[in-house]
Coordinates of C-alpha atoms in Angstrom, one line a residue:
Chain A
X1498 CA -5.4 -37.4 4.0
X1499 CA -2.3 -35.4 3.3
X1500 CA -0.3 -38.6 2.5
X1501 CA -3.0 -39.8 0.1
X1502 CA -3.0 -36.4 -1.7
X1503 CA 0.8 -36.5 -2.0
X1504 CA 0.8 -40.1 -3.3
X1505 CA -1.9 -39.2 -5.8
X1506 CA 0.1 -36.2 -7.0
X1507 CA 3.3 -38.4 -7.3
X1508 CA 1.4 -41.1 -9.2
X1509 CA -0.2 -38.6 -11.7
X1510 CA 3.2 -36.9 -12.3
X1511 CA 4.9 -40.2 -12.9
X1512 CA 2.2 -41.4 -15.2
X1513 CA 2.2 -38.1 -17.2
X1514 CA 6.0 -38.2 -17.5
X1515 CA 6.1 -41.8 -18.5
X1516 CA 3.3 -41.7 -21.0
X1517 CA 3.4 -38.2 -22.5
X1518 CA 7.1 -37.6 -23.1
X1519 CA 7.8 -38.7 -26.7
X1520 CA 10.7 -40.7 -25.6
X1521 CA 12.9 -42.8 -27.9
X1522 CA 10.7 -42.0 -30.9
X1523 CA 13.1 -39.5 -32.6
X1524 CA 15.4 -41.5 -34.8
X1525 CA 17.3 -38.4 -36.1
X1526 CA 17.7 -34.8 -35.0
X1527 CA 15.1 -32.3 -36.0
X1528 CA 15.4 -29.8 -38.8
X1529 CA 17.0 -27.0 -36.7
X1530 CA 19.5 -29.4 -35.1
X1531 CA 20.3 -30.9 -38.5
X1532 CA 21.1 -27.5 -39.8
X1533 CA 23.4 -26.9 -36.8
X1534 CA 25.1 -30.2 -37.2
X1535 CA 25.5 -29.9 -41.0
X1536 CA 26.5 -26.3 -41.2
X1537 CA 27.7 -25.3 -37.7
X1538 CA 31.3 -25.9 -38.5
X1539 CA 31.3 -23.8 -41.7
X1540 CA 29.3 -21.0 -40.1
X1541 CA 31.2 -20.8 -36.8
X1542 CA 34.4 -22.6 -37.1
X1543 CA 34.2 -24.2 -33.7
X1544 CA 34.3 -28.0 -33.6
X1545 CA 32.2 -28.2 -30.5
X1546 CA 28.7 -27.8 -31.7
X1547 CA 27.2 -27.4 -28.2
X1548 CA 29.4 -24.4 -27.8
X1549 CA 28.4 -23.1 -31.2
X1550 CA 24.8 -23.2 -30.2
X1551 CA 25.2 -21.8 -26.7
X1552 CA 27.5 -18.9 -27.6
X1553 CA 26.5 -18.1 -31.2
X1554 CA 23.1 -19.4 -32.3
X1555 CA 21.6 -18.9 -28.9
X1556 CA 24.1 -16.3 -27.8
X1557 CA 21.4 -13.8 -26.7
X1558 CA 19.9 -16.5 -24.5
X1559 CA 23.3 -17.1 -22.9
X1560 CA 23.5 -13.4 -22.2
X1561 CA 20.2 -13.7 -20.4
X1562 CA 21.4 -16.8 -18.5
X1563 CA 24.5 -14.9 -17.3
X1564 CA 22.2 -12.1 -16.1
X1565 CA 20.0 -14.7 -14.2
X1566 CA 23.1 -16.1 -12.6
X1567 CA 24.2 -12.6 -11.6
X1568 CA 20.8 -11.8 -10.2
X1569 CA 20.6 -14.9 -8.1
X1570 CA 24.1 -14.3 -6.7
X1571 CA 23.2 -10.6 -6.0
X1572 CA 20.0 -11.9 -4.3
X1573 CA 22.0 -14.4 -2.2
X1574 CA 24.5 -11.7 -1.3
X1575 CA 21.7 -9.3 -0.3
X1576 CA 19.9 -12.0 1.9
X1577 CA 23.2 -13.0 3.6
X1578 CA 24.6 -9.5 4.1
X1579 CA 26.2 -8.8 7.4
X1580 CA 24.0 -6.8 9.8
X1581 CA 25.7 -3.9 11.4
X1582 CA 26.8 -4.7 15.0
X1583 CA 27.5 -8.4 14.2
X1584 CA 31.0 -9.3 15.2
X1585 CA 33.0 -11.9 13.5
X1586 CA 34.2 -14.8 15.5
X1587 CA 37.8 -15.9 15.2
X1588 CA 37.4 -19.5 13.8
X1589 CA 39.7 -22.3 14.8
X1590 CA 42.6 -22.4 12.3
X1591 CA 43.0 -25.5 10.2
X1592 CA 46.2 -27.5 10.3
X1593 CA 49.4 -26.5 8.6
X1594 CA 49.1 -29.4 6.1
X1595 CA 45.6 -28.4 5.0
X1596 CA 46.6 -24.8 4.5
X1597 CA 49.8 -25.5 2.6
X1598 CA 48.1 -28.2 0.5
X1599 CA 45.3 -25.8 -0.4
X1600 CA 47.8 -23.1 -1.4
X1601 CA 49.7 -25.5 -3.5
X1602 CA 46.6 -26.8 -5.3
X1603 CA 45.0 -23.4 -5.8
X1604 CA 47.1 -22.3 -8.8
X1605 CA 46.9 -25.6 -10.8
X1606 CA 43.1 -25.7 -10.2
X1607 CA 42.6 -22.1 -11.5
X1608 CA 44.9 -23.0 -14.4
X1609 CA 42.7 -26.0 -15.2
X1610 CA 39.6 -23.8 -15.1
X1611 CA 41.2 -21.4 -17.5
X1612 CA 42.2 -24.3 -19.7
X1613 CA 38.6 -25.5 -19.8
X1614 CA 37.1 -22.2 -20.8
X1615 CA 39.8 -21.3 -23.3
X1616 CA 39.2 -24.6 -25.1
X1617 CA 35.4 -24.3 -24.9
X1618 CA 35.1 -24.3 -28.7
X1619 CA 37.2 -27.4 -29.2
X1620 CA 36.6 -29.8 -26.3
X1621 CA 33.8 -30.5 -23.9
X1622 CA 33.6 -27.6 -21.5
X1623 CA 33.3 -23.9 -21.7
X1624 CA 32.9 -20.7 -19.7
X1625 CA 30.4 -22.0 -17.2
X1626 CA 32.3 -25.2 -16.4
X1627 CA 35.7 -23.4 -16.2
X1628 CA 34.2 -20.8 -14.0
X1629 CA 32.8 -23.5 -11.7
X1630 CA 36.3 -25.1 -11.5
X1631 CA 37.8 -21.7 -10.5
X1632 CA 35.1 -21.2 -7.9
X1633 CA 35.8 -24.6 -6.4
X1634 CA 39.5 -23.7 -6.1
X1635 CA 38.5 -20.5 -4.3
X1636 CA 36.1 -22.6 -2.0
X1637 CA 39.0 -24.9 -1.1
X1638 CA 41.2 -21.9 -0.2
X1639 CA 38.3 -20.3 1.9
X1640 CA 37.7 -23.6 3.8
X1641 CA 41.4 -24.2 4.5
X1642 CA 42.2 -20.7 5.6
X1643 CA 39.3 -19.3 7.5
X1644 CA 40.8 -15.8 7.7
X1645 CA 41.2 -15.6 4.0
X1646 CA 39.1 -13.0 2.3
X1647 CA 38.5 -12.2 -1.4
X1648 CA 39.3 -8.8 -2.7
X1649 CA 35.6 -7.8 -3.3
X1650 CA 36.5 -4.6 -5.1
X1651 CA 38.7 -6.4 -7.6
X1652 CA 36.3 -9.2 -8.1
X1653 CA 33.4 -6.8 -8.7
X1654 CA 35.5 -4.9 -11.3
X1655 CA 36.5 -8.1 -13.1
X1656 CA 32.9 -9.3 -13.2
X1657 CA 31.6 -6.0 -14.5
X1658 CA 34.3 -5.8 -17.1
X1659 CA 33.6 -9.3 -18.3
X1660 CA 29.8 -8.6 -18.6
X1661 CA 30.5 -5.3 -20.3
X1662 CA 32.9 -7.1 -22.7
X1663 CA 30.2 -9.6 -23.6
X1664 CA 27.7 -6.9 -24.5
X1665 CA 30.4 -5.0 -26.3
X1666 CA 31.2 -8.1 -28.4
X1667 CA 27.5 -8.3 -29.2
X1668 CA 27.3 -4.7 -30.4
X1669 CA 30.5 -5.3 -32.4
X1670 CA 28.6 -8.1 -34.2
X1671 CA 25.7 -5.7 -34.7
X1672 CA 28.0 -3.1 -36.2
X1673 CA 30.1 -5.4 -38.4
X1674 CA 28.3 -8.6 -38.9
X1675 CA 24.8 -7.3 -39.2
X1676 CA 23.2 -8.9 -36.1
X1677 CA 23.7 -8.8 -32.3
X1678 CA 26.4 -11.2 -31.3
X1679 CA 27.1 -12.1 -34.9
X1680 CA 30.3 -14.2 -35.4
X1681 CA 30.9 -14.0 -39.2
X1682 CA 32.9 -11.0 -40.3
X1683 CA 33.9 -9.8 -36.9
X1684 CA 36.9 -12.0 -36.5
X1685 CA 38.3 -14.5 -39.0
X1686 CA 37.1 -18.0 -38.3
X1687 CA 40.6 -19.5 -38.5
X1688 CA 41.6 -23.0 -39.1
X1689 CA 39.6 -26.0 -37.9
X1690 CA 40.5 -27.4 -34.5
X1691 CA 43.0 -24.7 -33.6
X1692 CA 43.0 -22.7 -30.4
X1693 CA 42.7 -19.4 -32.3
X1694 CA 39.7 -20.2 -34.4
X1695 CA 35.9 -19.9 -34.3
X1696 CA 35.9 -16.1 -34.4
X1697 CA 34.5 -14.4 -31.3
X1698 CA 33.4 -17.7 -29.6
X1699 CA 36.6 -18.2 -27.5
X1700 CA 36.5 -14.5 -26.5
X1701 CA 33.0 -14.6 -25.3
X1702 CA 33.5 -17.9 -23.5
X1703 CA 36.6 -16.5 -21.8
X1704 CA 34.6 -13.5 -20.6
X1705 CA 31.8 -15.8 -19.5
X1706 CA 34.4 -18.0 -17.6
X1707 CA 35.8 -14.9 -15.8
X1708 CA 32.3 -13.7 -15.0
X1709 CA 31.0 -17.0 -13.7
X1710 CA 34.2 -17.7 -11.8
X1711 CA 34.1 -14.3 -10.0
X1712 CA 30.4 -14.5 -9.4
X1713 CA 30.4 -18.0 -7.8
X1714 CA 33.6 -17.2 -5.8
X1715 CA 31.9 -14.1 -4.4
X1716 CA 28.8 -16.2 -3.6
X1717 CA 30.9 -18.8 -1.8
X1718 CA 32.8 -16.1 0.1
X1719 CA 29.5 -14.5 1.3
X1720 CA 28.1 -17.9 2.3
X1721 CA 31.3 -18.9 4.3
X1722 CA 31.3 -15.5 5.9
X1723 CA 27.6 -15.8 6.9
X1724 CA 28.2 -19.2 8.4
X1725 CA 30.7 -17.7 10.7
X1726 CA 28.2 -15.1 11.9
X1727 CA 25.5 -17.7 12.6
X1728 CA 28.0 -20.0 14.4
X1729 CA 28.4 -17.1 16.8
X1730 CA 24.7 -16.5 17.0
X1731 CA 24.1 -20.2 17.8
X1732 CA 26.7 -20.1 20.6
X1733 CA 25.0 -17.2 22.2
X1734 CA 21.5 -18.7 21.8
X1735 CA 22.6 -22.0 23.4
X1736 CA 24.1 -20.1 26.3
X1737 CA 20.9 -18.3 26.9
X1738 CA 18.9 -21.5 26.6
X1739 CA 16.8 -20.1 23.8
X1740 CA 17.8 -22.8 21.3
Chain B
X1043 CA 8.2 -50.6 -24.1
X1044 CA 9.8 -53.9 -25.1
X1045 CA 12.7 -54.9 -23.0
X1046 CA 15.2 -52.8 -21.2
X1047 CA 16.7 -50.6 -23.8
X1048 CA 19.1 -47.8 -22.8
X1049 CA 16.5 -45.1 -23.5
X1050 CA 13.9 -46.8 -21.3
X1051 CA 16.5 -46.9 -18.6
X1052 CA 17.3 -43.2 -19.0
X1053 CA 13.6 -42.4 -18.9
X1054 CA 12.9 -44.6 -15.8
X1055 CA 15.9 -43.1 -13.9
X1056 CA 14.9 -39.5 -14.8
X1057 CA 11.3 -40.1 -13.7
X1058 CA 12.5 -41.8 -10.5
X1059 CA 14.7 -38.8 -9.7
X1060 CA 11.9 -36.3 -10.3
X1061 CA 9.4 -38.3 -8.2
X1062 CA 12.0 -38.7 -5.4
X1063 CA 12.6 -35.0 -5.3
X1064 CA 8.9 -34.2 -5.5
X1065 CA 8.2 -36.7 -2.6
X1066 CA 10.9 -35.0 -0.5
X1067 CA 9.3 -31.6 -1.1
X1068 CA 5.9 -32.9 -0.3
X1069 CA 6.7 -35.1 2.7
X1070 CA 9.8 -33.7 4.4
X1071 CA 9.5 -30.9 7.0
X1072 CA 13.2 -30.0 7.1
X1073 CA 13.9 -27.0 4.8
X1074 CA 17.3 -28.4 3.8
X1075 CA 15.8 -31.6 2.7
X1076 CA 13.2 -29.8 0.7
X1077 CA 15.9 -27.8 -1.1
X1078 CA 17.7 -31.1 -1.7
X1079 CA 14.4 -32.5 -3.2
X1080 CA 14.1 -29.5 -5.6
X1081 CA 17.7 -30.1 -6.6
X1082 CA 16.9 -33.7 -7.3
X1083 CA 13.9 -32.7 -9.5
X1084 CA 16.3 -30.4 -11.3
X1085 CA 18.7 -33.2 -11.9
X1086 CA 16.0 -35.5 -13.1
X1087 CA 14.8 -33.0 -15.6
X1088 CA 18.3 -32.5 -16.9
X1089 CA 18.7 -36.2 -17.4
X1090 CA 15.4 -36.3 -19.2
X1091 CA 16.2 -33.5 -21.6
X1092 CA 19.7 -34.6 -22.3
X1093 CA 18.6 -38.2 -23.0
X1094 CA 15.8 -37.0 -25.3
X1095 CA 18.5 -35.9 -27.8
X1096 CA 20.5 -39.1 -27.5
X1097 CA 20.5 -41.7 -30.2
X1098 CA 22.0 -45.1 -29.8
X1099 CA 25.3 -45.6 -31.6
X1100 CA 26.1 -41.9 -32.2
X1101 CA 28.9 -39.9 -30.6
X1102 CA 29.2 -36.5 -29.0
X1103 CA 28.5 -33.5 -31.1
X1104 CA 32.1 -32.4 -31.3
X1105 CA 33.5 -32.5 -34.8
X1106 CA 37.1 -32.9 -34.0
X1107 CA 37.9 -35.8 -36.2
X1108 CA 39.1 -35.6 -39.8
X1109 CA 36.3 -37.8 -40.9
X1110 CA 33.8 -35.0 -40.4
X1111 CA 35.8 -32.7 -42.7
X1112 CA 34.6 -34.3 -45.9
X1113 CA 33.4 -32.7 -49.1
X1114 CA 30.4 -30.4 -49.0
X1115 CA 28.2 -33.0 -50.5
X1116 CA 28.6 -35.2 -47.4
X1117 CA 27.7 -32.4 -45.1
X1118 CA 24.4 -34.0 -44.4
X1119 CA 26.1 -37.3 -43.5
X1120 CA 27.3 -35.7 -40.4
X1121 CA 23.8 -35.5 -39.2
X1122 CA 23.7 -39.2 -38.9
X1123 CA 27.0 -39.5 -37.0
X1124 CA 26.4 -37.3 -33.9
X1125 CA 23.6 -36.8 -31.4
X1126 CA 21.4 -33.8 -31.2
X1127 CA 23.3 -30.9 -29.7
X1128 CA 20.4 -28.7 -29.0
X1129 CA 19.1 -30.5 -25.8
X1130 CA 22.7 -30.5 -24.5
X1131 CA 22.9 -26.8 -25.0
X1132 CA 19.6 -26.3 -23.2
X1133 CA 20.6 -28.5 -20.3
X1134 CA 23.9 -26.5 -20.0
X1135 CA 21.7 -23.4 -19.5
X1136 CA 19.4 -25.2 -17.1
X1137 CA 22.3 -26.5 -14.9
X1138 CA 23.6 -23.0 -14.5
X1139 CA 20.2 -21.6 -13.6
X1140 CA 19.7 -24.5 -11.2
X1141 CA 22.9 -23.7 -9.4
X1142 CA 21.8 -20.0 -9.0
X1143 CA 18.4 -21.0 -7.8
X1144 CA 19.8 -23.5 -5.3
X1145 CA 22.2 -20.9 -4.0
X1146 CA 19.4 -18.5 -3.5
X1147 CA 17.2 -21.0 -1.7
X1148 CA 20.0 -22.0 0.6
X1149 CA 20.6 -18.4 1.5
X1150 CA 16.9 -18.1 2.5
X1151 CA 17.3 -21.2 4.6
X1152 CA 20.3 -19.8 6.3
X1153 CA 18.5 -16.6 7.0
X1154 CA 15.4 -18.4 8.3
X1155 CA 17.5 -20.6 10.5
X1156 CA 19.2 -17.5 11.9
X1157 CA 15.8 -15.9 12.8
X1158 CA 13.9 -19.0 14.0
X1159 CA 16.6 -21.3 15.2
X1160 CA 14.8 -24.2 13.5
X1161 CA 14.7 -25.8 10.0
X1162 CA 11.2 -27.1 10.5
X1163 CA 8.8 -25.7 7.9
X1164 CA 5.9 -26.3 10.2
X1165 CA 7.1 -23.6 12.6
X1166 CA 7.1 -21.0 9.8
X1167 CA 3.4 -20.5 9.7
X1168 CA 3.0 -16.8 9.2
X1169 CA 2.3 -17.0 5.5
X1170 CA 0.0 -20.0 5.9
X1171 CA -3.6 -19.5 4.7

């Protein structure tokens, strides 16, 4: 019965998606997209139109997105918080090669992440992608050196400052440019295809990159830490025969 | 649908991913596999939305070539050279939210495993009605 129900649900979903999505019918972008493509460069100065949309046209939406990411990381941190009385186990250290290699690669990886989010308005990439690269560098360090710990106070401050800077840039736009997160008039748009161009877009994407990088790194730190706790709990459970 | 065009292939792959994920959520009893299934649904939807804006023969919406910097009267010609950037921007948002949601789900799984010592959803029956 259950299998039949599942199969029917799958079949209906597949049929709906296949037949109802207006797929391949659009021969050209819609009116809003056409405006973005035709005038995005003049209005924002950034050659990457996706970045123009994410950071400027839909900048308020991105602010909400950053908030959602923060909330989910805060939720995960709350769920995985260390109970009082739980002792940390000393994990088996990884080999010298792994530790040295991870330390050697850490700085170039962070630099690459910074490169990605600083050039978000020119090349594919941006704050979210650069932040993810930075977080993967931190993950590598955490996995290689199990005793390594992130400075939570510093990360928290950096994250808060980045979020505050984003909102502050928005209000600057409100004060100078006439609307929240406005780009025009706040900073000069600069020359096409240069690093210092596109007004506030690189600034916002740098702040987003810092925020996402610190958030995801903190999340990974909490997860790795919690895994240690449960490793200990399992060992006890198996000794007692409960598991 | 006549023949196997790239857009048919995108659509078929996306629907396959979504159905695979949905099947995993419906059939599997392991919590980790259910999270994996939801993640697959997520990926399928991303592919579907991103491919909705794709047009054959057009390039990425990055105006970094001098040919895009023509006179104002050819501004509209740009529209015919690049794909629709709006679905890509929406997918960028959706990917980030998906990462956050997956992280939160995995944290719940970790917590549940610590409490119950099992990943079987059948053993978590307290909320069942």
